[in-house]
Structures are given as structure tokens and as C-alpha cells.
XYZ file of C-alpha atoms in Angstrom:
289
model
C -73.842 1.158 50.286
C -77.313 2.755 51.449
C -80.755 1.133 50.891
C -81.395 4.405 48.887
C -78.669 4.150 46.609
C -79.121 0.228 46.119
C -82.576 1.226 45.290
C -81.794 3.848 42.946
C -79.107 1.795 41.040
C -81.849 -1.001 41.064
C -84.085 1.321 39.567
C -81.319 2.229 37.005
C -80.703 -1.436 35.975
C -83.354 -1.728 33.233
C -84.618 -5.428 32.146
C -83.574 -6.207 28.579
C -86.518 -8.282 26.547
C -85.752 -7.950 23.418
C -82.552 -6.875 21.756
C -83.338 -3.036 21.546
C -86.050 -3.447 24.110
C -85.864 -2.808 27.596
C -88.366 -2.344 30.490
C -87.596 0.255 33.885
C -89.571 0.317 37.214
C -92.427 2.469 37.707
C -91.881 5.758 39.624
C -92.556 5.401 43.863
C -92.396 8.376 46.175
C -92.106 11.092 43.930
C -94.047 13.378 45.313
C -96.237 14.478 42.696
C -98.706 12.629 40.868
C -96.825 11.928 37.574
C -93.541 10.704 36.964
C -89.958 12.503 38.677
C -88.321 13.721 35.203
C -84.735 12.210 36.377
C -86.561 8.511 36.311
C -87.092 9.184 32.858
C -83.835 10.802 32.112
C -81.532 8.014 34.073
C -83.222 5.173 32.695
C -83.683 6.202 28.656
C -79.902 6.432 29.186
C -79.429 3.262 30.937
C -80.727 1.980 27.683
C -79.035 3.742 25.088
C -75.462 3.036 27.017
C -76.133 -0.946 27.220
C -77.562 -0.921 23.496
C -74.293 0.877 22.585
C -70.540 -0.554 22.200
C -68.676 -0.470 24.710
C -66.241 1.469 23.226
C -68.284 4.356 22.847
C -68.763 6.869 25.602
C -71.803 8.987 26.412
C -71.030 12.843 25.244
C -74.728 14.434 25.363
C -78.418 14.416 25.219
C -81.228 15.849 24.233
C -84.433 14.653 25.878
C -88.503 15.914 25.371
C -90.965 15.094 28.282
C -94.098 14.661 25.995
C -96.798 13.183 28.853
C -96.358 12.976 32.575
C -95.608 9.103 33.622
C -97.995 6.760 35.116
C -96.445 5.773 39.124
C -95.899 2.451 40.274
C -96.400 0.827 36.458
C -93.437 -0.434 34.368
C -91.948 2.012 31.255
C -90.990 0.335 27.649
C -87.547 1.555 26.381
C -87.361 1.201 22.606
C -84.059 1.897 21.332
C -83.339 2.992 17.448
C -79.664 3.396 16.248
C -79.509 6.312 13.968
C -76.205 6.592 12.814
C -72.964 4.296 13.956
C -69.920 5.646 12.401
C -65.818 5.047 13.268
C -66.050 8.004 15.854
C -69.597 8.701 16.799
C -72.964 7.184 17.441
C -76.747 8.479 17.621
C -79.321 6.543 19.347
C -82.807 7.915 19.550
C -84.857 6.323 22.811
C -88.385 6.339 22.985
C -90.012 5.637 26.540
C -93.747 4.846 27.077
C -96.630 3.552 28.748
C -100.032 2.017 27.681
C -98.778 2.385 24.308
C -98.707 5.933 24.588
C -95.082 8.294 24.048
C -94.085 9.625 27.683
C -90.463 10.847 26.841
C -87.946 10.798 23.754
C -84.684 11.151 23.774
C -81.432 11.481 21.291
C -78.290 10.264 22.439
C -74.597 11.095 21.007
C -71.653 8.907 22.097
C -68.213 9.202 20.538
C -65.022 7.391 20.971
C -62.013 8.289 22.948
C -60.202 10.979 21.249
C -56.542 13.236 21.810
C -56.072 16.524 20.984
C -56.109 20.213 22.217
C -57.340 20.574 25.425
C -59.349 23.784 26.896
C -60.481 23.864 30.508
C -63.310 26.128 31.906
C -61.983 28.027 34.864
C -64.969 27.768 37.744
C -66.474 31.107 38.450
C -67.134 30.052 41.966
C -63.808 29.423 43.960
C -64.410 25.906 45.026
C -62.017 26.273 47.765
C -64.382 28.879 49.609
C -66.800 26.980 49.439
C -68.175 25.331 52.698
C -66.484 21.363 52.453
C -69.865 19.003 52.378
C -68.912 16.962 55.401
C -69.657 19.852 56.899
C -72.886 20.498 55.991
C -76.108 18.412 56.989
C -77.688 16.047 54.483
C -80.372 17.399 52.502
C -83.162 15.811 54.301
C -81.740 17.365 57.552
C -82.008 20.437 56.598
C -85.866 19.855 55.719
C -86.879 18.480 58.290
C -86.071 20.956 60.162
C -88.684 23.686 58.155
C -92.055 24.523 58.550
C -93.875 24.992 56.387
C -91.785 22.482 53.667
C -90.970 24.134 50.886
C -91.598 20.696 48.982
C -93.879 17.752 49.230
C -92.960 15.920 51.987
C -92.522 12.779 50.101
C -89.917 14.032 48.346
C -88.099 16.512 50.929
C -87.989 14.004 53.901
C -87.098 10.616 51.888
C -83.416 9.348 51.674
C -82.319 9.413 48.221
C -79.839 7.735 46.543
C -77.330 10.776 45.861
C -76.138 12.136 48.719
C -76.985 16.603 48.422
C -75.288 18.786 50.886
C -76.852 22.234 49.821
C -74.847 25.282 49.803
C -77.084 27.642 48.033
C -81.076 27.643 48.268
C -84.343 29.817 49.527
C -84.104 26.741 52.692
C -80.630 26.964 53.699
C -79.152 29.710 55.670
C -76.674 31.108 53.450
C -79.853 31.951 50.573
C -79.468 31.668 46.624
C -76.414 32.128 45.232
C -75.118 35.691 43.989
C -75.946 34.489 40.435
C -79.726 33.816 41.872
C -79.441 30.016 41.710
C -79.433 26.626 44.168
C -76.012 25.328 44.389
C -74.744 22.044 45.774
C -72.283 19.264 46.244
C -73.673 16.201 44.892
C -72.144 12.042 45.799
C -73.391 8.432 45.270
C -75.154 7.719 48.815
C -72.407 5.182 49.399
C -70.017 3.273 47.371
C -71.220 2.453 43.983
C -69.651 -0.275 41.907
C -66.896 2.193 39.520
C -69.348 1.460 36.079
C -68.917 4.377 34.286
C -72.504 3.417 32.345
C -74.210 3.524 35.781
C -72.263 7.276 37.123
C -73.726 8.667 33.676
C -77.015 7.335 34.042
C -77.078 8.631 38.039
C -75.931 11.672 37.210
C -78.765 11.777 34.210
C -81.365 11.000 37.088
C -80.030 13.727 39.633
C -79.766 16.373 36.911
C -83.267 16.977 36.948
C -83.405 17.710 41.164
C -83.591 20.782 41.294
C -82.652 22.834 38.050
C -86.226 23.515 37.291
C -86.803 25.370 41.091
C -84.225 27.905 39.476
C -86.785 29.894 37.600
C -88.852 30.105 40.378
C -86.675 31.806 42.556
C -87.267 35.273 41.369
C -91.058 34.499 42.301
C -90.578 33.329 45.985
C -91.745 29.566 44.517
C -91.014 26.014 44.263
C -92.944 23.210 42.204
C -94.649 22.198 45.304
C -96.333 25.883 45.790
C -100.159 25.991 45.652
C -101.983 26.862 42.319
C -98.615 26.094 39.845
C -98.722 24.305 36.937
C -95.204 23.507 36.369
C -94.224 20.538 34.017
C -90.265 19.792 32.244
C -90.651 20.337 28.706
C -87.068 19.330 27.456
C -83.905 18.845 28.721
C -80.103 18.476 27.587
C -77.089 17.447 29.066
C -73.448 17.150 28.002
C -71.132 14.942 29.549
C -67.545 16.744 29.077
C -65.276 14.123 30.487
C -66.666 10.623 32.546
C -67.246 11.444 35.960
C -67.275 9.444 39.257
C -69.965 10.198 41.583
C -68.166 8.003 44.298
C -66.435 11.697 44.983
C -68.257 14.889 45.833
C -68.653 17.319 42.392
C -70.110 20.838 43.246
C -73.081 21.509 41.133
C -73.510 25.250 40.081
C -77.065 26.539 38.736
C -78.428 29.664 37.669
C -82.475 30.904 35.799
C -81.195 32.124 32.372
C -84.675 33.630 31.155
C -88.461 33.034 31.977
C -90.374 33.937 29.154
C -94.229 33.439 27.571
C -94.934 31.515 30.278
C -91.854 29.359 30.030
C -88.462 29.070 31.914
C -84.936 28.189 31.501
C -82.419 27.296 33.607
C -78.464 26.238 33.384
C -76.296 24.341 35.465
C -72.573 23.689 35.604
C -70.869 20.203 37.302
C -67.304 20.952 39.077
C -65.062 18.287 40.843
C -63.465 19.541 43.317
C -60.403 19.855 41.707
C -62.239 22.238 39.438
C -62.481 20.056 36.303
C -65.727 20.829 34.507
C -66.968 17.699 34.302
C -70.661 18.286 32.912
C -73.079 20.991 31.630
C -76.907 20.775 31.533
C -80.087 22.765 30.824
C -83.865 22.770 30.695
C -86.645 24.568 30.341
C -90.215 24.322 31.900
C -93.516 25.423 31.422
C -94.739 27.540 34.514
C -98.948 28.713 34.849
C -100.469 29.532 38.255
C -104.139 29.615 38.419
C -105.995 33.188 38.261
């Protein structure tokens, strides 16, 4: 296992001091001067899977990102059940700091279930894809640009999930034909096989790079001078548990940029071709006059 993944699933393991209460590390190394949105994500569900039972698997989310977080100081997890029945469960998280709302979030878990089956057929054919052993590791690839497209905090740290991009303005092969960053996506190592901790990495990598989408028509990236650009919500949907020992190929695309605001989709493939996830958000985008 890497330092950078043992951090990360440090960083994922929250502290429990009450019995709905829980308390995450501060952001570090984020590169901007509030809080990554993925901490946030990967940590109010950290919470909401160890306050559930264990017989109840994550199947979506629905998150808000209300105030930007305050680095290097601890977050407060509250966690509120709002329904429990035989087959599903709702748990509402609220995260904060100074005793001030940072980020909310609804949770839906549901129980094992058979039945008809329906699988999405991949609209990219995985097996023409480049294989991500051989392509360079993310922060390879940026340290090899200049100007960086992103703060160098960010671009030139090792993180915790391995990316091996196959489609961006910064690799050689460009954005994707459907105008989006694509990528294959692994744990940064060997991480124990807890299916609660795979959610809650894949909650915390979701966030990498979707929002950059609906800046690509615009030559831009959250790092570019004179943007505003904050997360305002986010959702994810967990179609089946998924394993982020193996490499899943992570397919994204802008949807719409509207009134000032942005949306962008993303698909999660194994690389069998299973959809194994869906997610979306939308931002808020200003630049200065």
C-alpha cells in the first residue's frame, strides 16, 4: 500500500464520539483555499455507512456544498436516520465547522435484492481503449507541462487513487469525442476489500475532475486566473458495489452550462463493462469583468 492511499483511507476513517456523531480530518494540500469537495463527499459517507446496518448497502446520494471548508481544522458529522424500513434506509448527514453548515447530504441504502436484471451497454469500447499500465500516472503527465493547468499542489502530489488519463486538454490524445476527461481510476495500492471504505473512496474521487468538464468548451480549468468556480450539489448512484483494488474506466461528459451555472455527468465502467456507478454535479462558474 502507498503512503498516499494509507493517508487517504486514514482520512476516510472518521472518529466516532458520540453514537451519531463523528469527527473527519481537516483538508491538507488541496490546492485551493477552501475545502476539496471529495473530502466532504468521502467522509459524510464514511458516516452514514458506519451509522447504518450492516446489512444495508449504499445505493445513492444527494449532497449540497453550502460554505467552502476551513483547511487543516477538524469537520463534525451529525448523522439523522430518516426513515429505516425492511428494504431501505435514509440517512440525512450534516457536516460543519465552527458551528456553522459546510455540506449536507441524504443518503439511500437498500438491502440486497433479486430480480430482472438490465445492463447498460458502454458507449465507449473499453477494449480500444489504451490499457492503464500503459499510460503514465497522473502526476507524470503534469509534471511534465508548463504552464500547469492546475495548482501545483494538487497536480504534482501523489494521491491516493491511482488516475491514468486517457482523455483531457493535458494529455496527448485531447477531450474525448463527447467533449469530456476520461480515465481509468484504482486504489493506489492494495486496500483492505471493505466494501464501506471502496464506496466512500470512490465518493472522494468522484469529485476530481467532473467539474473541469464544463470548462472545456471555454479553454479553462478551476485553477485559471479570474474564475469563481465553487460545487453547488452533487449526486451519485452506486449501481452494484465496486472494488477499486481493479482499474474501472471513468467516462465524463458537460451536459449544459447555463445562467452562470454548469453541469456535468459521468459514467463508472469495469473493465468488463459492468456499469458499476453514475454521478453528476453542477457548479457555479463567474470570471471577473
Amino acid at each position: 500500500m502507498s503512503q498516499a492511499l494509507a493517508d487517504l483511507i486514514s482520512l476516510l476513517t472518521l472518529e466516532r464520539s458520540d453514537e451519531h456523531r463523528f469527527i473527519g480530518k481537516g483538508s491538507i494540500g488541496d490546492g485551493a483555499a477552501a475545502t476539496y469537495g471529495g473530502h466532504f463527499l468521502g467522509q459524510a459517507i464514511s458516516a452514514a455507512l458506519h451509522d447504518s446496518d450492516a446489512t444495508f448497502m449504499l445505493h445513492s446520494m444527494h449532497g449540497y456544498f453550502l460554505r467552502g471548508g476551513i483547511p487543516n481544522q477538524p469537520i463534525i458529522y451529525n448523522v439523522e436516520t430518516i426513515r429505516e424500513g425492511r428494504s431501505f434506509c435514509t440517512k440525512r448527514v450534516i457536516a460543519s465547522q465552527e458551528n456553522k453548515t459546510n455540506f449536507e447530504l441524504l443518503a439511500s441504502f437498500n438491502k440486497k435484492e433479486s430480480g430482472k436484471n438490465f445492463e447498460s451497454i458502454a458507449t465507449t469500447d473499453l477494449s480500444q481503449i489504451t490499457l492503464p499500465e500503459n499510460i503514465e500516472p497522473y502526476r507524470d503527465i503534469m509534471a511534465k507541462l508548463d504552464p500547469l493547468p492546475l495548482p501545483e499542489e494538487w497536480a504534482l502530489r501523489e494521491h491516493g487513487i491511482d488516475v491514468r488519463i486517457v482523455n483531457a486538454p493535458w494529455s496527448s490524445s485531447g477531450i474525448s469525442q463527447q467533449g469530456g476527461i476520461n480515465m481509468w481510476i484504482k486504489a493506489n495500492g492494495l486496500a483492505p476489500p471493505e466494501p464501506k471504505l471502496h464506496a466512500a473512496m470512490l465518493a472522494y474521487q468522484s469529485d476530481e475532475s467532473i467539474a473541469d468538464n464544463v470548462l472545456l468548451p471555454f479553454n479553462l480549468t478551476w485553477g485559471s486566473p479570474g474564475l469563481f468556480f465553487v460545487s453547488l450539489d452533487h449526486a451519485l448512484w452506486l449501481h452494484s458495489p465496486i472494488n477499486l483494488n481493479e482499474w474501472h474506466f471513468v467516462e465524463q461528459k458537460p451536459i449544459t452550462i447555463q445562467n452562470n451555472r454548469g453541469l456535468a455527468a459521468a459514467k463508472v465502467w469495469s473493465a468488463s463493462g459492468l456499469l458499476v456507478a453514475s454521478f453528476t454535479q453542477e457548479v457555479l462558474m463567474r470570471e471577473s469583468p
